[in-house]
Coordinates of C-alpha atoms in Angstrom, one line a residue:
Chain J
X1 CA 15.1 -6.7 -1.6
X2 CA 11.4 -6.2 -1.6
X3 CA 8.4 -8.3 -2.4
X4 CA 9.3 -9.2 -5.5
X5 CA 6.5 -8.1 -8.0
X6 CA 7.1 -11.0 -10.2
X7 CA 10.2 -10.8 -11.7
X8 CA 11.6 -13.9 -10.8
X9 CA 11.7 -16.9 -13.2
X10 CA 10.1 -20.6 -12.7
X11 CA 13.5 -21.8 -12.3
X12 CA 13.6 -19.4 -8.9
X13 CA 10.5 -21.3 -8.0
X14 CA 11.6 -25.1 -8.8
X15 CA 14.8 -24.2 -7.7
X16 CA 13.5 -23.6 -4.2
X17 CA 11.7 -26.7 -4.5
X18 CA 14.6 -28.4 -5.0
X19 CA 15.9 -27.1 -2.5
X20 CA 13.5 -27.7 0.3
X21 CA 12.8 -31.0 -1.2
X22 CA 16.4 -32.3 -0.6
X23 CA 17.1 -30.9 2.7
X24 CA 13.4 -32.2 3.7
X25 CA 14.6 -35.2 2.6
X26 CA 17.9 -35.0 4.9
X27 CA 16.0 -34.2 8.1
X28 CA 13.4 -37.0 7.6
X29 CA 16.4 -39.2 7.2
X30 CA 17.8 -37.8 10.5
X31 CA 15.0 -39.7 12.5
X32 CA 15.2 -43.2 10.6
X33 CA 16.3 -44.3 14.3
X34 CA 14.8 -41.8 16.8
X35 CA 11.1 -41.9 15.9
X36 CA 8.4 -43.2 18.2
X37 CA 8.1 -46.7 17.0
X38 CA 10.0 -48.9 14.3
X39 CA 7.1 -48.4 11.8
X40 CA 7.9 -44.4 11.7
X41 CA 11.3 -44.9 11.6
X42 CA 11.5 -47.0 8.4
X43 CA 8.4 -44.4 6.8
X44 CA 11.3 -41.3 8.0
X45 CA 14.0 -43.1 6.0
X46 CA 11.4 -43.9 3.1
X47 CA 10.1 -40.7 2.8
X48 CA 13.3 -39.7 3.0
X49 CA 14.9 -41.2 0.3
X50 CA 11.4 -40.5 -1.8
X51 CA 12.5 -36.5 -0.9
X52 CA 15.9 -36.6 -2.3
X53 CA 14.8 -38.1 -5.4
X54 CA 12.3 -35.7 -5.7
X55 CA 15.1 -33.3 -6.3
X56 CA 17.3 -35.0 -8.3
X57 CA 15.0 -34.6 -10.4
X58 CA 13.9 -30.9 -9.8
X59 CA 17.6 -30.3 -10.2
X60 CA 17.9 -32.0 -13.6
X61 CA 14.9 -30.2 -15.0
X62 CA 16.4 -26.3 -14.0
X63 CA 18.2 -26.5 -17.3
X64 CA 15.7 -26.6 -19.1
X65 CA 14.0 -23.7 -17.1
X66 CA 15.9 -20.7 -18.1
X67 CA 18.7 -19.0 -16.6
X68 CA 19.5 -18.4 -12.3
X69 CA 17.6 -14.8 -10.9
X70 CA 20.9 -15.1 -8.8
X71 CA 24.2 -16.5 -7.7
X72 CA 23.9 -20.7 -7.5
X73 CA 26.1 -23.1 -6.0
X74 CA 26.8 -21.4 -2.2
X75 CA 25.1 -21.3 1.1
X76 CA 23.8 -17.4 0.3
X77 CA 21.8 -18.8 -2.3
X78 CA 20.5 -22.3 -1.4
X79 CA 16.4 -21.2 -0.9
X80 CA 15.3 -23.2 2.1
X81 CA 12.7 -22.3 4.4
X82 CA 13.7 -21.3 7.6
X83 CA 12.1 -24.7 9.5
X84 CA 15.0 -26.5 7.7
X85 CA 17.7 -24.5 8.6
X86 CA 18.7 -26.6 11.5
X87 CA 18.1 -30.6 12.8
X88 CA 14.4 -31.1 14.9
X89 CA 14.6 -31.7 18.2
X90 CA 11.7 -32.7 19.1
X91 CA 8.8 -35.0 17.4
X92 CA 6.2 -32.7 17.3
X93 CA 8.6 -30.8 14.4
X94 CA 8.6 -33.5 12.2
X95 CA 5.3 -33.9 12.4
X96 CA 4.1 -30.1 11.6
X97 CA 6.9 -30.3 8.8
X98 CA 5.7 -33.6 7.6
X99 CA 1.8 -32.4 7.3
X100 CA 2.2 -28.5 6.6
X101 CA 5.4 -27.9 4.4
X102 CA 5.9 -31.4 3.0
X103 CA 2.0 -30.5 1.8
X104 CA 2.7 -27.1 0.5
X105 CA 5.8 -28.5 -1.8
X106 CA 3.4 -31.2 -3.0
X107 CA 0.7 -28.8 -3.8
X108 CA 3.1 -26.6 -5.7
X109 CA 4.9 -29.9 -7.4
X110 CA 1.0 -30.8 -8.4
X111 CA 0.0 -26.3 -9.9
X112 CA 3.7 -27.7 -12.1
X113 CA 2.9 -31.0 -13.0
X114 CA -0.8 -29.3 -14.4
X115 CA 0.8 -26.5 -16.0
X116 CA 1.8 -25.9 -19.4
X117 CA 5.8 -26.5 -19.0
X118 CA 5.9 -30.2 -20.8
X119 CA 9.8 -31.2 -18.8
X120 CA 7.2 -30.5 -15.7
X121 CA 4.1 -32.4 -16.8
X122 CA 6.2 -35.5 -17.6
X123 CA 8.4 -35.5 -15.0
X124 CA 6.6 -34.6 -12.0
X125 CA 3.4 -36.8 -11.7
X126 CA 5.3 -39.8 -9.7
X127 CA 6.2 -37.7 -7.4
X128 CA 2.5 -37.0 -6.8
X129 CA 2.0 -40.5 -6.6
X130 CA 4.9 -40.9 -3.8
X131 CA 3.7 -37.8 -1.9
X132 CA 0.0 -39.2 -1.4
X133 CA 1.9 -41.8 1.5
X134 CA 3.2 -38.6 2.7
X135 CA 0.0 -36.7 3.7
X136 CA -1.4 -39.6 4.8
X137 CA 1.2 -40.3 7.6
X138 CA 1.3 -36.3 7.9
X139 CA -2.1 -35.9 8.4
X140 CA -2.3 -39.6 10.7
X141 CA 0.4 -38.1 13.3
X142 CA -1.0 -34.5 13.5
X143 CA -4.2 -36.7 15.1
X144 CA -1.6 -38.4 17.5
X145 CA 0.7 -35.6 18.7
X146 CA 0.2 -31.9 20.1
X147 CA 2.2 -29.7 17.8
X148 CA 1.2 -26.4 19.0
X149 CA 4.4 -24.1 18.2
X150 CA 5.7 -26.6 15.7
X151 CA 2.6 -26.3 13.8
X152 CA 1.9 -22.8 13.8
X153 CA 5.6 -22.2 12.4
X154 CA 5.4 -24.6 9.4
X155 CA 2.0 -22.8 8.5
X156 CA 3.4 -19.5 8.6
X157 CA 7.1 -20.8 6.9
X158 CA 4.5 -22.2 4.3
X159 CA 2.4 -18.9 3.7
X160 CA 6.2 -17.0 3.1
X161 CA 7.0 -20.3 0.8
X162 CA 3.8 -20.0 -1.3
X163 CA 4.7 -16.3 -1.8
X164 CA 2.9 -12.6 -1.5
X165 CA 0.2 -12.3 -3.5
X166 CA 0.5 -10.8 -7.2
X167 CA 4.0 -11.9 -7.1
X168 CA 6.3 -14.4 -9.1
X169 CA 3.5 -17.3 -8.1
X170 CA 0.5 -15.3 -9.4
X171 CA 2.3 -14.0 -12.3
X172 CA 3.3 -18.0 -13.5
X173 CA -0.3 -18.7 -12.4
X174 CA -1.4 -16.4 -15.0
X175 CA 1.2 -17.4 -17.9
X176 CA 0.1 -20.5 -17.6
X177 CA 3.2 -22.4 -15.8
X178 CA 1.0 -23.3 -12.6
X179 CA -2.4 -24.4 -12.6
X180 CA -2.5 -22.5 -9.2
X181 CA -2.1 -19.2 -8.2
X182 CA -1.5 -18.0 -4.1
X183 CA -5.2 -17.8 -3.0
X184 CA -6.0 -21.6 -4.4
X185 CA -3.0 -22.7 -3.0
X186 CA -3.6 -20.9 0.4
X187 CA -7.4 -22.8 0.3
X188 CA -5.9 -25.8 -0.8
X189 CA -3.6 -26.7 1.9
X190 CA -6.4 -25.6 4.5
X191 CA -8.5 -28.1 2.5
X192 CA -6.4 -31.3 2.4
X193 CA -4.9 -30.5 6.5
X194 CA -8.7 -30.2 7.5
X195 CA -7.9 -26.7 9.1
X196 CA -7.7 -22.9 9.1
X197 CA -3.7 -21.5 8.1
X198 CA -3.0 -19.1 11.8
X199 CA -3.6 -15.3 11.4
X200 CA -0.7 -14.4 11.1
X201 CA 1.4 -10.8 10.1
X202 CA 3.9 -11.6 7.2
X203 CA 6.4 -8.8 7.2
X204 CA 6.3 -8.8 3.0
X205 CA 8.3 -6.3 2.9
X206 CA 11.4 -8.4 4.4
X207 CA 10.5 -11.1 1.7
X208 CA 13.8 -12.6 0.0
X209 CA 11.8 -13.7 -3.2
X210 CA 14.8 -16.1 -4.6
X211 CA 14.6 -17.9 -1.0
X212 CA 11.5 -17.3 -0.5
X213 CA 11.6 -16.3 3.4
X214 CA 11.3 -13.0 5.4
X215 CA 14.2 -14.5 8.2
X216 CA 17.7 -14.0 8.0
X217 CA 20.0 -17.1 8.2
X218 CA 20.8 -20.5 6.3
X219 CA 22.1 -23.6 6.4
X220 CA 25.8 -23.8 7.2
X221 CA 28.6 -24.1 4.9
X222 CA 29.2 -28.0 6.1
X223 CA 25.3 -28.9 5.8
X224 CA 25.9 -27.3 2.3
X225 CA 28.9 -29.4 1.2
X226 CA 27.1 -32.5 2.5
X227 CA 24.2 -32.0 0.9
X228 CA 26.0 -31.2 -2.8
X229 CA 28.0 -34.4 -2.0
X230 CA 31.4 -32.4 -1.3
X231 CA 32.4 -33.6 2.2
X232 CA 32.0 -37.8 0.8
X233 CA 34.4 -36.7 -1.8
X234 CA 36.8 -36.6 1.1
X235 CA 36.8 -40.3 1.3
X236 CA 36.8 -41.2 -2.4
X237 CA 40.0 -43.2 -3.4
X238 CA 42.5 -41.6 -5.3
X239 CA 42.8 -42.0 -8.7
X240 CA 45.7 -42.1 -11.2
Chain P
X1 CA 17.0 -36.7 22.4
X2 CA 13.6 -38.0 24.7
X3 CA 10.3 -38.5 23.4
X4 CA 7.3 -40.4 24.6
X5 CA 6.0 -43.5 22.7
X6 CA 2.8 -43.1 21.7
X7 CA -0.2 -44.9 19.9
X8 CA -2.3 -46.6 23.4
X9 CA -4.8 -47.7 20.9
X10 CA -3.7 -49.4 17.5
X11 CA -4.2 -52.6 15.5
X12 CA -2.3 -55.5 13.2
X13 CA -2.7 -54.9 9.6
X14 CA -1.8 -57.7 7.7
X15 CA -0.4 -56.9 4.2
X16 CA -1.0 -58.2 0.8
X17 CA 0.8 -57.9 -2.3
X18 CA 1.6 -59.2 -5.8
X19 CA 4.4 -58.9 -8.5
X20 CA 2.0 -59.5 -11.2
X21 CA -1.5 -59.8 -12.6
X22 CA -1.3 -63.5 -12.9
X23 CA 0.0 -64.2 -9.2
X24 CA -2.4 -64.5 -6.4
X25 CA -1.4 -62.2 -3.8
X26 CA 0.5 -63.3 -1.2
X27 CA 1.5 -61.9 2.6
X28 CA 3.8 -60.3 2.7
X29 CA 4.1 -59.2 6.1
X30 CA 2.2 -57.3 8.9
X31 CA 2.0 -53.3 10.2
X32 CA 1.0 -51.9 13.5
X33 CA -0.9 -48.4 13.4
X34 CA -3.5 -46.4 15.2
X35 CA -5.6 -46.0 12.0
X36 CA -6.1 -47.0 8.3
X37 CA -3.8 -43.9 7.1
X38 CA -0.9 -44.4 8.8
X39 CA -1.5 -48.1 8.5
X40 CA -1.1 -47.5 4.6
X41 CA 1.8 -45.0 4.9
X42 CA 3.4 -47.9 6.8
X43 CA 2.8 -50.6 4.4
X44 CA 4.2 -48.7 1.5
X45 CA 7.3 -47.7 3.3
X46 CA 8.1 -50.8 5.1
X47 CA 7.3 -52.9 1.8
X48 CA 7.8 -51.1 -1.2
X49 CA 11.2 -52.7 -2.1
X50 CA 9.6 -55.1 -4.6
X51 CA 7.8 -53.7 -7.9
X52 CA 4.7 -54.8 -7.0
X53 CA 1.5 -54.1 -9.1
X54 CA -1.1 -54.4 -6.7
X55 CA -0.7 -53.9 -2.7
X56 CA -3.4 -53.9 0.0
X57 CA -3.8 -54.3 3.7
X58 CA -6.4 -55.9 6.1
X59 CA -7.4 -55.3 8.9
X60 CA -6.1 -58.3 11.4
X61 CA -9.4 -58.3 13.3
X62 CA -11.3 -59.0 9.7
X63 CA -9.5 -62.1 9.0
X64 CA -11.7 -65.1 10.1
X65 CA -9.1 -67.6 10.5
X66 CA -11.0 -71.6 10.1
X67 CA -8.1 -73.5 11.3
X68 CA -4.2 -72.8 11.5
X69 CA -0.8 -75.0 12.5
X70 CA -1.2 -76.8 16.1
X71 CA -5.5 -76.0 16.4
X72 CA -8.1 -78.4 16.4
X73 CA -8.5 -79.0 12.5

């Protein structure tokens, strides 16, 4: 599939978010005992749990967004970036996703909070309160730790994320569904991480516009079923 | 999984918070961080269980303490 020329619909977009938001969430969680010190790992597990309440309730507002661009409910079609595809190993990765990606979702969460989509401007503003806690720690740790790779990775992940110009993004921008189009958000995230995005190539032209990444790959079938609650259900009582 | 503690240089931020307008606040507990930022990020995660309607955090350094339990009163 090409670039996708803006035929997608917001629910693509804030399905995506949802998305990324709730498997963010998971991989914060993951370091709620492995961080550097005991404040970090109780802000992991908080901003954590703030993530997967973020989309709960990105997931309960898709209904009122139209209809799916594609199939829903497998591991094809769950529209993470590649960064989340797979547990961190290292610090420095939580740190580049904490600043960089966790900052483009919030920036995007703020162009649909401001836009003209009223289940969006009601329900999306605490999450902007929630996410200021975010960026600070984000910003705090990418003082402390050398992220190099890490870093460069979540910028470019978050470039493919935003979206190729004069695509679905610009096209909402311009309907009035986001107060932002590509080239603000692009400026904005330099703005609020105090840096220049790297120079890097995106190979458009591989772009999957419903995930919204140029590389192959996913999560796997079991990070799927956990994450949609199927693999608890296994140790549910009975009933009847 | 290894990593490297970090954070050579950081400071005690003592944390303040009340339930409602009428309340004074009240400490409820301290943070260690390298900077005001992270010392806030901190202080909201570690604390945020209550509904408080006003939270804020000192510096432990700016508390000018005139006596305390076993000193010279």
């Amino acid at each position: 599939m090409g670039a996708g020329r803006g035929q997608l619909s917001l629910y693509s977009l804030v399905k995506s978010l949802a998305d990324n938001k709730q498997l963010l969430g998971m991989r914060y969680a993951e370091w709620c005992i492995a961080a550097p010190t005991l404040e970090a790992d109780i802000a992991a597990a908080a901003m954590g749990l703030d993530d997967i309440g973020h989309s709960r309730v990105l997931y309960g507002s898709l209904r009122e967004l139209g209809t799916p661009d594609g199939a829903v409910d497998d591991a094809t079609s769950y529209a993470n970036v590649p960064y989340l595809d797979r547990p961190w190993t290292e610090w420095a990765e939580f740190v580049a996703a904490n600043a960089v990606l966790d900052g483009a979702f919030t920036l995007m969460i703020e162009a649909l909070a401001n836009g003209n989509v009223e289940v969006l401007r009601s329900r999306l503003k605490k999450m902007l309160q929630e996410e200021r806690y975010h960026a600070l720690h984000g910003r705090s740790w990418m003082r402390e730790v050398k992220a190099g790779a890490a870093l460069e990775r979540a910028w470019r992940e978050s470039l493919e994320w935003i979206g190729p110009e004069d695509g679905d993004v610009d096209e909402l921008h311009r309907a009035g569904q986001l107060a932002h189009g590509v080239r603000d958000l692009r400026r904005l995230l330099e703005e609020r991480l105090d840096g220049q995005a790297p120079q890097t190539a995106i190979e458009w032209g591989n772009w999957e516009p419903i995930r919204r990444r140029t590389q192959a790959g996913g999560i796997d079938q079991a990070t799927l079923d956990m994450l949609q609650g199927l693999a608890e259900k296994r140790y549910m009582p009975a009933t009847g | 999984m290894r990593y490297t503690r970090v954070h050579t240089d950081v400071q005690e931020y003592q944390v303040f918070a009340r339930k409602t307008r009428v309340e004074p606040l009240h400490q409820v507990g301290s943070v260690v961080a390298p900077d005001d930022d992270l010392a806030m990020a901190y202080a909201r995660a570690t604390y945020d269980e209550e509904r408080w309607v006003e939270m804020m955090i000192v510096p432990r350094a700016a508390v000018i303490s005139l006596w305390a339990p076993g000193g010279d009163s």
